[in-house]
CSV table of C-alpha atoms in Angstrom, one decimal:
chain,number,residue,atom,x,y,z
A,1166,MET,CA,-69.1,-120.0,-59.5
A,1167,PHE,CA,-69.1,-123.6,-58.5
A,1168,GLY,CA,-65.5,-124.9,-58.1
A,1169,TYR,CA,-63.7,-121.5,-58.4
A,1170,ARG,CA,-61.7,-120.6,-55.3
A,1171,VAL,CA,-59.9,-117.3,-54.4
A,1172,PRO,CA,-57.4,-117.0,-51.6
A,1173,ALA,CA,-57.4,-113.9,-49.2
A,1174,PRO,CA,-54.8,-111.2,-49.6
A,1175,ASP,CA,-52.8,-112.6,-46.6
A,1176,GLU,CA,-53.2,-116.2,-47.5
A,1177,ALA,CA,-51.7,-118.7,-49.9
A,1178,MET,CA,-54.0,-121.3,-51.5
A,1179,LEU,CA,-52.5,-124.8,-51.7
A,1180,ILE,CA,-54.2,-127.1,-54.3
A,1181,SER,CA,-53.4,-130.8,-53.9
A,1182,GLY,CA,-54.3,-133.6,-56.4
A,1183,GLY,CA,-53.6,-133.8,-60.0
A,1184,ARG,CA,-50.3,-132.4,-61.2
A,1185,ARG,CA,-47.5,-131.8,-58.8
A,1186,GLY,CA,-46.3,-128.3,-57.9
A,1187,LEU,CA,-43.0,-126.5,-58.3
A,1188,GLY,CA,-39.9,-128.7,-57.5
A,1189,GLY,CA,-41.9,-131.8,-57.1
A,1190,ALA,CA,-44.1,-130.4,-54.3
A,1191,PRO,CA,-47.2,-132.3,-53.5
A,1192,PHE,CA,-49.4,-129.2,-54.2
A,1193,ARG,CA,-49.6,-126.1,-56.3
A,1194,VAL,CA,-49.4,-122.7,-54.8
A,1195,VAL,CA,-51.8,-119.9,-55.8
A,1196,THR,CA,-51.5,-116.3,-54.4
A,1197,GLY,CA,-53.2,-113.1,-55.4
A,1198,HIS,CA,-55.7,-114.6,-57.9
A,1199,GLY,CA,-58.4,-117.2,-58.1
A,1200,LYS,CA,-58.3,-120.7,-59.5
A,1201,PHE,CA,-60.9,-123.2,-60.8
A,1202,VAL,CA,-60.7,-126.3,-58.6
A,1203,LEU,CA,-62.5,-129.5,-59.7
A,1204,PRO,CA,-64.5,-130.8,-56.8
A,1205,VAL,CA,-63.8,-134.3,-55.5
A,1206,PHE,CA,-60.7,-134.5,-57.8
A,1207,ARG,CA,-58.8,-131.5,-56.2
A,1208,LYS,CA,-58.5,-130.4,-52.6
A,1209,THR,CA,-57.6,-126.9,-51.4
A,1210,ARG,CA,-56.1,-125.7,-48.2
A,1211,PHE,CA,-55.0,-122.2,-47.1
A,1212,LEU,CA,-51.7,-121.1,-45.4
A,1213,THR,CA,-51.6,-117.7,-43.6
A,1214,LEU,CA,-49.1,-115.1,-44.7
A,1215,ALA,CA,-50.0,-112.7,-42.0
A,1216,MET,CA,-47.6,-111.4,-39.3
A,1217,CYS,CA,-47.1,-113.7,-36.3
A,1218,GLU,CA,-45.5,-113.1,-32.9
A,1219,ALA,CA,-43.4,-115.3,-30.7
A,1220,GLU,CA,-42.4,-114.4,-27.1
A,1221,VAL,CA,-39.3,-115.8,-25.6
A,1222,THR,CA,-38.4,-115.9,-21.9
A,1223,GLU,CA,-35.2,-117.6,-21.3
A,1224,THR,CA,-32.6,-117.8,-18.5
A,1225,CYS,CA,-29.1,-117.3,-20.0
A,1226,VAL,CA,-25.7,-117.5,-18.5
A,1227,THR,CA,-23.1,-114.8,-19.5
A,1228,ARG,CA,-19.5,-115.3,-20.1
A,1229,GLN,CA,-18.9,-114.1,-16.5
A,1230,GLY,CA,-21.2,-116.9,-15.2
A,1231,ILE,CA,-24.0,-114.6,-14.2
A,1232,ALA,CA,-27.5,-115.9,-14.9
A,1233,LEU,CA,-29.7,-113.4,-16.7
A,1234,ASN,CA,-33.4,-113.7,-17.3
A,1235,VAL,CA,-34.0,-112.4,-20.9
A,1236,ARG,CA,-37.3,-111.6,-22.4
A,1237,ALA,CA,-37.6,-111.0,-26.1
A,1238,VAL,CA,-40.3,-110.7,-28.7
A,1239,ILE,CA,-40.0,-111.9,-32.3
A,1240,ALA,CA,-42.1,-110.8,-35.2
A,1241,PHE,CA,-42.1,-113.2,-38.1
A,1242,LYS,CA,-44.1,-114.5,-41.1
A,1243,VAL,CA,-44.1,-117.0,-43.9
A,1244,GLY,CA,-42.1,-115.8,-46.9
A,1245,ASN,CA,-43.9,-114.5,-49.9
A,1246,ASP,CA,-41.9,-116.6,-52.4
A,1247,THR,CA,-43.2,-119.9,-53.5
A,1248,GLU,CA,-40.3,-121.9,-52.0
A,1249,SER,CA,-40.9,-120.4,-48.6
A,1250,ILE,CA,-44.7,-121.1,-48.9
A,1251,ILE,CA,-43.9,-124.7,-49.9
A,1252,ASN,CA,-41.5,-125.2,-47.0
A,1253,ALA,CA,-43.9,-123.7,-44.5
A,1254,GLY,CA,-46.9,-125.5,-45.9
A,1255,GLN,CA,-45.2,-128.9,-45.6
A,1256,ARG,CA,-44.3,-128.2,-42.0
A,1257,PHE,CA,-47.2,-126.2,-40.5
A,1258,LEU,CA,-50.2,-126.5,-42.8
A,1259,SER,CA,-52.0,-129.0,-40.5
A,1260,ASP,CA,-51.1,-127.0,-37.3
A,1261,GLN,CA,-50.1,-123.4,-38.1
A,1262,ASP,CA,-49.9,-122.5,-34.4
A,1263,GLN,CA,-46.7,-124.5,-34.2
A,1264,MET,CA,-44.9,-121.8,-36.1
A,1265,SER,CA,-44.8,-119.5,-33.0
A,1266,VAL,CA,-43.7,-122.4,-30.7
A,1267,LEU,CA,-40.9,-123.5,-33.0
A,1268,THR,CA,-39.7,-120.0,-33.7
A,1269,GLY,CA,-39.6,-119.3,-29.9
A,1270,ARG,CA,-37.5,-122.4,-29.3
A,1271,ILE,CA,-35.1,-121.6,-32.1
A,1272,PHE,CA,-34.6,-118.0,-30.8
A,1273,ALA,CA,-34.2,-119.2,-27.2
A,1274,GLY,CA,-31.3,-121.4,-28.3
A,1275,HIS,CA,-29.6,-118.6,-30.2
A,1276,LEU,CA,-30.1,-116.2,-27.3
A,1277,ARG,CA,-28.4,-118.6,-24.9
A,1278,SER,CA,-25.6,-119.1,-27.4
A,1279,ILE,CA,-25.0,-115.3,-28.0
A,1280,ILE,CA,-25.4,-114.2,-24.4
A,1281,GLY,CA,-22.9,-116.9,-23.3
A,1282,SER,CA,-20.2,-115.1,-25.4
A,1283,MET,CA,-20.9,-111.7,-23.9
A,1284,THR,CA,-20.5,-109.9,-20.6
A,1285,VAL,CA,-23.3,-108.3,-18.6
A,1286,GLU,CA,-22.0,-104.9,-19.4
A,1287,GLU,CA,-22.1,-105.6,-23.1
A,1288,ILE,CA,-25.5,-107.2,-22.9
A,1289,VAL,CA,-26.9,-104.2,-20.9
A,1290,THR,CA,-25.3,-101.5,-22.9
A,1291,GLU,CA,-25.4,-103.1,-26.4
A,1292,ARG,CA,-28.8,-104.6,-26.7
A,1293,GLN,CA,-29.0,-103.8,-30.4
A,1294,LYS,CA,-25.8,-105.6,-31.0
A,1295,LEU,CA,-27.3,-108.7,-29.2
A,1296,ALA,CA,-30.5,-108.6,-31.3
A,1297,ALA,CA,-28.5,-108.2,-34.6
A,1298,GLU,CA,-26.3,-111.2,-33.8
A,1299,VAL,CA,-29.3,-113.4,-32.8
A,1300,LEU,CA,-31.0,-112.5,-36.1
A,1301,ASP,CA,-27.9,-113.3,-38.1
A,1302,THR,CA,-27.4,-116.7,-36.6
A,1303,SER,CA,-31.1,-117.7,-36.9
A,1304,LYS,CA,-31.7,-116.5,-40.4
A,1305,ILE,CA,-30.6,-119.7,-42.1
A,1306,GLU,CA,-32.6,-122.0,-39.9
A,1307,MET,CA,-35.7,-119.8,-40.2
A,1308,ALA,CA,-35.3,-119.8,-44.1
A,1309,LYS,CA,-35.3,-123.6,-44.1
A,1310,ILE,CA,-38.8,-123.8,-42.5
A,1311,GLY,CA,-40.1,-121.0,-44.8
A,1312,LEU,CA,-40.2,-118.2,-42.2
A,1313,ILE,CA,-38.6,-114.7,-42.2
A,1314,VAL,CA,-38.0,-112.5,-39.1
A,1315,ASP,CA,-39.1,-108.9,-39.4
A,1316,SER,CA,-37.8,-107.8,-36.0
A,1317,LEU,CA,-36.4,-108.9,-32.7
A,1318,GLN,CA,-36.8,-106.8,-29.6
A,1319,ILE,CA,-35.0,-107.5,-26.2
A,1320,GLN,CA,-37.7,-106.3,-23.8
A,1321,SER,CA,-36.0,-107.0,-20.5
A,1322,ILE,CA,-32.8,-108.3,-18.9
A,1323,ASP,CA,-32.9,-109.2,-15.2
A,1324,ASP,CA,-30.2,-110.8,-13.1
A,1325,GLY,CA,-32.6,-111.9,-10.4
A,1326,ASP,CA,-31.2,-111.7,-6.8
A,1327,THR,CA,-27.5,-111.4,-7.7
A,1328,GLY,CA,-27.7,-107.6,-7.8
A,1329,TYR,CA,-24.9,-107.4,-10.4
A,1330,ILE,CA,-26.7,-105.1,-12.7
A,1331,GLU,CA,-27.8,-103.0,-9.7
A,1332,ALA,CA,-24.2,-102.9,-8.4
A,1333,MET,CA,-23.0,-102.1,-11.9
A,1334,SER,CA,-25.4,-99.2,-12.0
A,1335,ALA,CA,-24.5,-98.0,-8.5
A,1336,PRO,CA,-21.7,-95.6,-9.7
A,1337,HIS,CA,-24.0,-94.3,-12.3
A,1338,LYS,CA,-26.7,-94.1,-9.8
A,1339,ALA,CA,-24.4,-92.2,-7.4
A,1340,ALA,CA,-23.3,-89.9,-10.2
A,1341,ILE,CA,-26.8,-89.4,-11.2
A,1342,GLN,CA,-27.9,-88.8,-7.6
A,1343,ARG,CA,-25.0,-86.4,-7.2
A,1344,GLN,CA,-25.9,-84.6,-10.3
A,1345,ALA,CA,-29.5,-84.7,-9.1
A,1346,GLN,CA,-28.5,-83.3,-5.8
A,1347,ILE,CA,-26.3,-80.6,-7.5
A,1348,ALA,CA,-29.2,-79.9,-9.8
A,1349,GLN,CA,-31.5,-79.8,-6.8
A,1350,ALA,CA,-29.1,-77.5,-5.0
A,1351,GLN,CA,-28.8,-75.3,-8.0
A,1352,ALA,CA,-32.5,-75.3,-8.5
A,1353,THR,CA,-32.9,-74.4,-4.8
A,1354,GLN,CA,-30.3,-71.6,-5.1
A,1355,ALA,CA,-31.9,-70.4,-8.2
A,1356,SER,CA,-35.3,-70.6,-6.5
A,1357,ALA,CA,-33.9,-68.6,-3.5
A,1358,GLU,CA,-32.3,-66.1,-5.8
A,1359,ALA,CA,-35.5,-65.8,-7.8
A,1360,GLN,CA,-37.4,-65.4,-4.6
A,1361,GLN,CA,-35.0,-62.7,-3.5
A,1362,VAL,CA,-35.2,-61.0,-6.9
A,1363,ALA,CA,-38.9,-61.2,-6.7
A,1364,ALA,CA,-38.9,-59.7,-3.2
A,1365,ARG,CA,-36.6,-56.9,-4.4
A,1366,ASN,CA,-38.8,-56.4,-7.4
A,1367,GLN,CA,-41.8,-56.3,-5.2
A,1368,ALA,CA,-40.1,-53.9,-2.8
A,1369,GLU,CA,-39.0,-51.7,-5.8
A,1370,TYR,CA,-42.5,-51.9,-7.3
A,1371,ALA,CA,-43.9,-50.9,-3.9
A,1372,ARG,CA,-41.5,-48.0,-3.6
A,1373,GLN,CA,-42.2,-46.8,-7.1
A,1374,THR,CA,-45.9,-47.2,-6.4
A,1375,ALA,CA,-45.5,-45.2,-3.2
A,1376,VAL,CA,-43.5,-42.5,-5.1
A,1377,VAL,CA,-46.1,-42.4,-7.9
A,1378,LYS,CA,-48.9,-42.1,-5.3
A,1379,ALA,CA,-47.0,-39.3,-3.5
A,1380,GLU,CA,-46.4,-37.5,-6.8
A,1381,TYR,CA,-50.1,-37.9,-7.7
A,1382,SER,CA,-51.1,-36.7,-4.3
A,1383,ALA,CA,-48.7,-33.7,-4.5
A,1384,GLU,CA,-50.0,-33.0,-8.0
A,1385,VAL,CA,-53.6,-33.2,-6.8
A,1386,ASP,CA,-52.8,-30.9,-3.8
A,1387,ARG,CA,-51.0,-28.5,-6.2
A,1388,ALA,CA,-53.9,-28.5,-8.6
A,1389,GLN,CA,-56.3,-27.9,-5.7
A,1390,ALA,CA,-54.1,-25.0,-4.4
A,1391,GLN,CA,-53.9,-23.5,-7.9
A,1392,ALA,CA,-57.7,-23.9,-8.2
A,1393,ALA,CA,-58.1,-22.2,-4.8
A,1394,GLN,CA,-55.7,-19.4,-5.8
A,1395,ALA,CA,-57.1,-19.0,-9.3
A,1396,GLY,CA,-59.8,-16.6,-8.3
A,1397,PRO,CA,-57.6,-14.2,-6.3
A,1398,LEU,CA,-54.8,-14.5,-8.9
A,1399,ALA,CA,-57.2,-13.7,-11.7
A,1400,GLN,CA,-58.5,-10.7,-9.8
A,1401,ALA,CA,-55.0,-9.6,-9.0
A,1402,HIS,CA,-54.0,-10.0,-12.7
A,1403,ALA,CA,-57.1,-8.0,-13.7
A,1404,GLN,CA,-56.3,-5.2,-11.2
A,1405,GLN,CA,-52.7,-5.2,-12.4
A,1406,GLU,CA,-53.9,-4.9,-16.0
A,1407,VAL,CA,-56.2,-2.1,-15.0
A,1408,LEU,CA,-53.3,-0.3,-13.2
A,1409,ALA,CA,-51.1,-0.9,-16.2
A,1410,ALA,CA,-53.8,0.6,-18.5
A,1411,GLN,CA,-54.3,3.5,-16.2
A,1412,THR,CA,-50.5,4.1,-16.0
A,1413,GLU,CA,-50.2,4.0,-19.8
A,1414,LEU,CA,-53.2,6.4,-20.1
A,1415,ALA,CA,-51.5,8.8,-17.6
A,1416,GLN,CA,-48.3,8.6,-19.5
A,1417,ARG,CA,-50.1,9.3,-22.8
A,1418,GLN,CA,-51.9,12.2,-21.1
A,1419,ALA,CA,-48.6,13.6,-19.8
A,1420,GLU,CA,-47.1,13.3,-23.2
A,1421,LEU,CA,-50.1,15.0,-24.8
A,1422,ARG,CA,-49.9,17.8,-22.2
A,1423,GLN,CA,-46.2,18.1,-22.8
A,1424,GLN,CA,-46.9,18.4,-26.5
A,1425,GLN,CA,-49.6,21.0,-25.8
A,1426,LEU,CA,-47.2,23.0,-23.7
A,1427,VAL,CA,-44.6,22.8,-26.3
A,1428,ALA,CA,-47.1,23.9,-28.9
A,1429,GLU,CA,-48.6,26.7,-26.7
A,1430,ILE,CA,-45.5,28.1,-24.9
A,1431,VAL,CA,-42.2,26.8,-26.1
A,1432,LYS,CA,-42.8,27.1,-29.8
A,1433,PRO,CA,-44.2,30.6,-29.6
A,1434,ALA,CA,-41.3,31.6,-27.3
A,1435,GLU,CA,-38.7,30.1,-29.7
A,1436,ALA,CA,-40.5,31.8,-32.5
A,1437,GLU,CA,-40.4,35.2,-30.6
A,1438,ALA,CA,-36.7,34.7,-29.7
A,1439,GLN,CA,-36.0,33.9,-33.3
A,1440,ARG,CA,-37.9,36.9,-34.4
A,1441,ILE,CA,-36.0,39.2,-31.9
A,1442,LYS,CA,-32.7,37.6,-33.0
A,1443,LEU,CA,-33.5,38.3,-36.6
A,1444,LEU,CA,-34.6,41.8,-35.8
A,1445,ALA,CA,-31.4,42.4,-33.9
A,1446,ILE,CA,-29.3,41.0,-36.7
A,1447,ALA,CA,-31.2,43.2,-39.2
A,1448,GLU,CA,-30.8,46.2,-37.0
A,1449,ALA,CA,-27.1,45.5,-36.6
A,1450,ASP,CA,-26.8,45.1,-40.3
A,1451,ARG,CA,-28.7,48.3,-40.9
A,1452,MET,CA,-26.5,50.2,-38.4
A,1453,LYS,CA,-23.4,48.7,-40.0
A,1454,ILE,CA,-24.6,49.7,-43.4
A,1455,GLN,CA,-25.4,53.2,-42.1
A,1456,ALA,CA,-22.0,53.4,-40.5
A,1457,GLU,CA,-20.3,52.3,-43.7
A,1458,ALA,CA,-22.4,54.7,-45.6
A,1459,ALA,CA,-21.5,57.5,-43.2
A,1460,ALA,CA,-17.8,56.6,-43.3
A,1461,SER,CA,-18.0,56.5,-47.1
A,1462,TYR,CA,-19.7,59.9,-47.1
A,1463,ASP,CA,-17.0,61.3,-44.8
A,1464,ARG,CA,-14.3,60.0,-47.0
A,1465,VAL,CA,-15.9,61.5,-50.0
A,1466,ALA,CA,-16.3,64.8,-48.2
A,1467,LEU,CA,-12.7,64.6,-47.0
A,1468,ASP,CA,-11.4,63.8,-50.5
A,1469,ARG,CA,-13.4,66.8,-51.8
A,1470,MET,CA,-12.1,69.0,-49.0
A,1471,LEU,CA,-8.5,67.8,-49.7
A,1472,ILE,CA,-8.9,68.4,-53.3
A,1473,ASP,CA,-10.2,71.9,-52.6
A,1474,GLN,CA,-7.4,72.5,-50.1
A,1475,LEU,CA,-4.7,70.9,-52.4
A,1476,PRO,CA,-3.8,74.2,-54.1
A,1477,GLN,CA,-3.6,75.9,-50.8
A,1478,ILE,CA,-1.4,73.1,-49.5
A,1479,VAL,CA,0.9,73.4,-52.5
A,1480,LYS,CA,0.9,77.1,-52.2
A,1481,GLU,CA,1.9,76.9,-48.5
A,1482,ALA,CA,4.6,74.5,-49.4
A,1483,ALA,CA,5.8,76.7,-52.1
A,1484,GLY,CA,5.6,79.6,-49.7
A,1485,GLY,CA,7.8,77.8,-47.4
A,1486,LEU,CA,10.4,77.5,-50.1
A,1487,ALA,CA,10.1,81.2,-51.0
A,1488,GLY,CA,12.5,82.4,-48.3
A,1489,ALA,CA,14.8,79.5,-48.7
A,1490,ASN,CA,18.1,79.8,-50.5
A,1491,VAL,CA,17.4,77.4,-53.4
A,1492,ASN,CA,19.8,77.2,-56.3
A,1493,VAL,CA,18.2,75.7,-59.4
A,1494,LEU,CA,21.0,73.9,-61.2
A,1495,ASN,CA,19.2,72.9,-64.4
A,1496,GLY,CA,17.2,76.0,-65.2
A,1497,ALA,CA,13.6,75.8,-66.3
A,1498,ASP,CA,13.6,72.0,-66.0
A,1499,GLY,CA,14.6,72.2,-62.4
A,1500,LEU,CA,11.7,74.5,-61.6
A,1501,GLY,CA,9.4,72.1,-63.3
A,1502,GLU,CA,10.7,69.2,-61.2
A,1503,ILE,CA,10.2,71.2,-58.0
A,1504,ALA,CA,6.6,71.9,-59.0
A,1505,ALA,CA,6.0,68.3,-59.9
A,1506,GLY,CA,7.5,67.2,-56.5
A,1507,LEU,CA,5.2,69.6,-54.7
A,1508,VAL,CA,2.2,68.1,-56.5
A,1509,SER,CA,3.4,64.6,-55.8
A,1510,GLN,CA,3.8,65.4,-52.2
A,1511,GLY,CA,0.2,66.8,-52.1
A,1512,LEU,CA,-1.1,63.5,-53.6
A,1513,THR,CA,1.0,61.5,-51.1
A,1514,ILE,CA,-0.6,63.5,-48.3
A,1515,LEU,CA,-4.0,62.7,-49.8
A,1516,ASP,CA,-3.3,58.9,-49.9
A,1517,SER,CA,-1.9,59.0,-46.3
A,1518,VAL,CA,-5.1,60.8,-45.1
A,1519,ARG,CA,-7.3,58.2,-46.8
A,1520,GLY,CA,-5.3,55.3,-45.1
A,1521,ASN,CA,-5.5,57.0,-41.8
A,1522,LEU,CA,-9.3,57.2,-42.2
A,1523,GLY,CA,-9.5,53.5,-42.3
A,1524,ASN,CA,-7.4,53.0,-39.2
A,1525,ALA,CA,-9.5,55.7,-37.5
A,1526,ASP,CA,-12.6,53.7,-38.1
A,1527,ASN,CA,-11.1,50.7,-36.3
A,1528,ASP,CA,-9.7,52.5,-33.2
A,1529,GLY,CA,-12.9,54.5,-32.6
A,1530,ARG,CA,-11.7,57.9,-33.8
A,1531,ARG,CA,-13.7,60.0,-36.1
A,1532,PRO,CA,-12.4,60.5,-39.6
A,1533,GLY,CA,-12.5,64.3,-39.3
A,1534,ASP,CA,-10.0,64.3,-36.5
A,1535,ASP,CA,-7.1,63.2,-38.7
A,1536,VAL,CA,-8.1,65.5,-41.4
A,1537,LYS,CA,-8.0,68.4,-39.1
A,1538,ASN,CA,-4.6,67.4,-37.8
A,1539,LEU,CA,-3.3,67.1,-41.3
A,1540,LEU,CA,-4.7,70.4,-42.3
A,1541,GLN,CA,-3.1,72.3,-39.4
A,1542,LEU,CA,-0.2,73.5,-41.5
A,1543,PRO,CA,2.5,75.7,-39.9
A,1544,ALA,CA,1.7,79.4,-40.4
A,1545,LYS,CA,4.3,82.0,-41.3
A,1546,LYS,CA,5.2,84.4,-38.6
A,1547,ASP,CA,4.7,87.8,-40.0
A,1548,GLY,CA,6.4,86.9,-43.2
A,1549,LYS,CA,9.6,86.2,-41.4
A,1550,LYS,CA,11.9,83.4,-42.4
A,1551,ASP,CA,12.2,80.2,-40.4
A,1552,ASP,CA,14.5,80.2,-37.4
A,1553,LYS,CA,16.5,77.6,-39.1
A,1554,LYS,CA,19.9,78.4,-40.3
A,1555,ASP,CA,20.5,78.7,-43.9
A,1556,ASP,CA,22.4,75.6,-44.7
A,1557,GLY,CA,23.2,76.6,-48.2
A,1558,PRO,CA,21.8,76.0,-51.6
A,1559,VAL,CA,19.3,73.0,-51.9
A,1560,ASP,CA,20.0,70.5,-54.6
A,1561,LEU,CA,16.7,69.5,-56.2
A,1562,ASP,CA,18.2,67.3,-58.8
């Protein structure tokens, strides 16, 4: 649109003519938006708000009297507020390049002032402190001309040919060189140790490789030997199995033959022996029974004979008393007692004979022998009395 002007984002539009600006300024300040400007009656100019750079190279003398060549870089710009734009516009609008020149001169003066109050050691070791002090001392002056400093960097400090900084750094260089040499020696030693370890590892690896190769070779030889012996070993095992089978067959045949012999000879012989034994036992039992029967028969016959001879025995006993001088004291009762005693003696003789029969069987004598001996009674001699003397009357009480 004709007469409508808009400043760039990094510019401030200054409109002169007509009403005055803020604080009695000869122009009005417009930033960030457009403005209708009457042609011919109004005039517009633009002030940059972009970042500017100023480089300072200055020879400064320290508190120790040592000259130092200091090189610094300052980054600055026009302030964003209206007052700073007005201050900068009144000073640099016609020649904006003068902002860098003036800023460099201002900072050069402050550098000389600050470095003059410091030693070389402080300047070298505390560069940030130096930059902070320069910024603080220059802030007020920079604000008066509408500029603000974003940063100050001390790029280099050089003492020229004096060699002070180099001498100051000599102990540190020596220490650093010593540490470097120690580190180099340690590195060399570590390298040598690593080489030795590597050599030992290589030797160990070679030894293990040789051992493994030898084991492999021995295993291959063993496998080849086993393969070569496999055929004969298999044949020998087969023959051994055949012999074992034949031996087992022979043992089974021998056991079978033994069983056949037992069945054909031993068992019949044992049966025959058992039969003969049983026959002998039976014969012995039969003979024993016959002997017992004969002995029983002899006893029965003996008892019968004794019974038959008992009257004769009693008679003979009574006959023996006939010639004796016997006085019967109690009459008929006494005679009865004598008769009873004779009968009792006869029965006693019969029991004695029976007992002797049993003993005769044990000592091998025939039962009839004792009977004959018992029956051999003493005979009377022609009716004569016994040669014994008459001892007087016999008391049969």
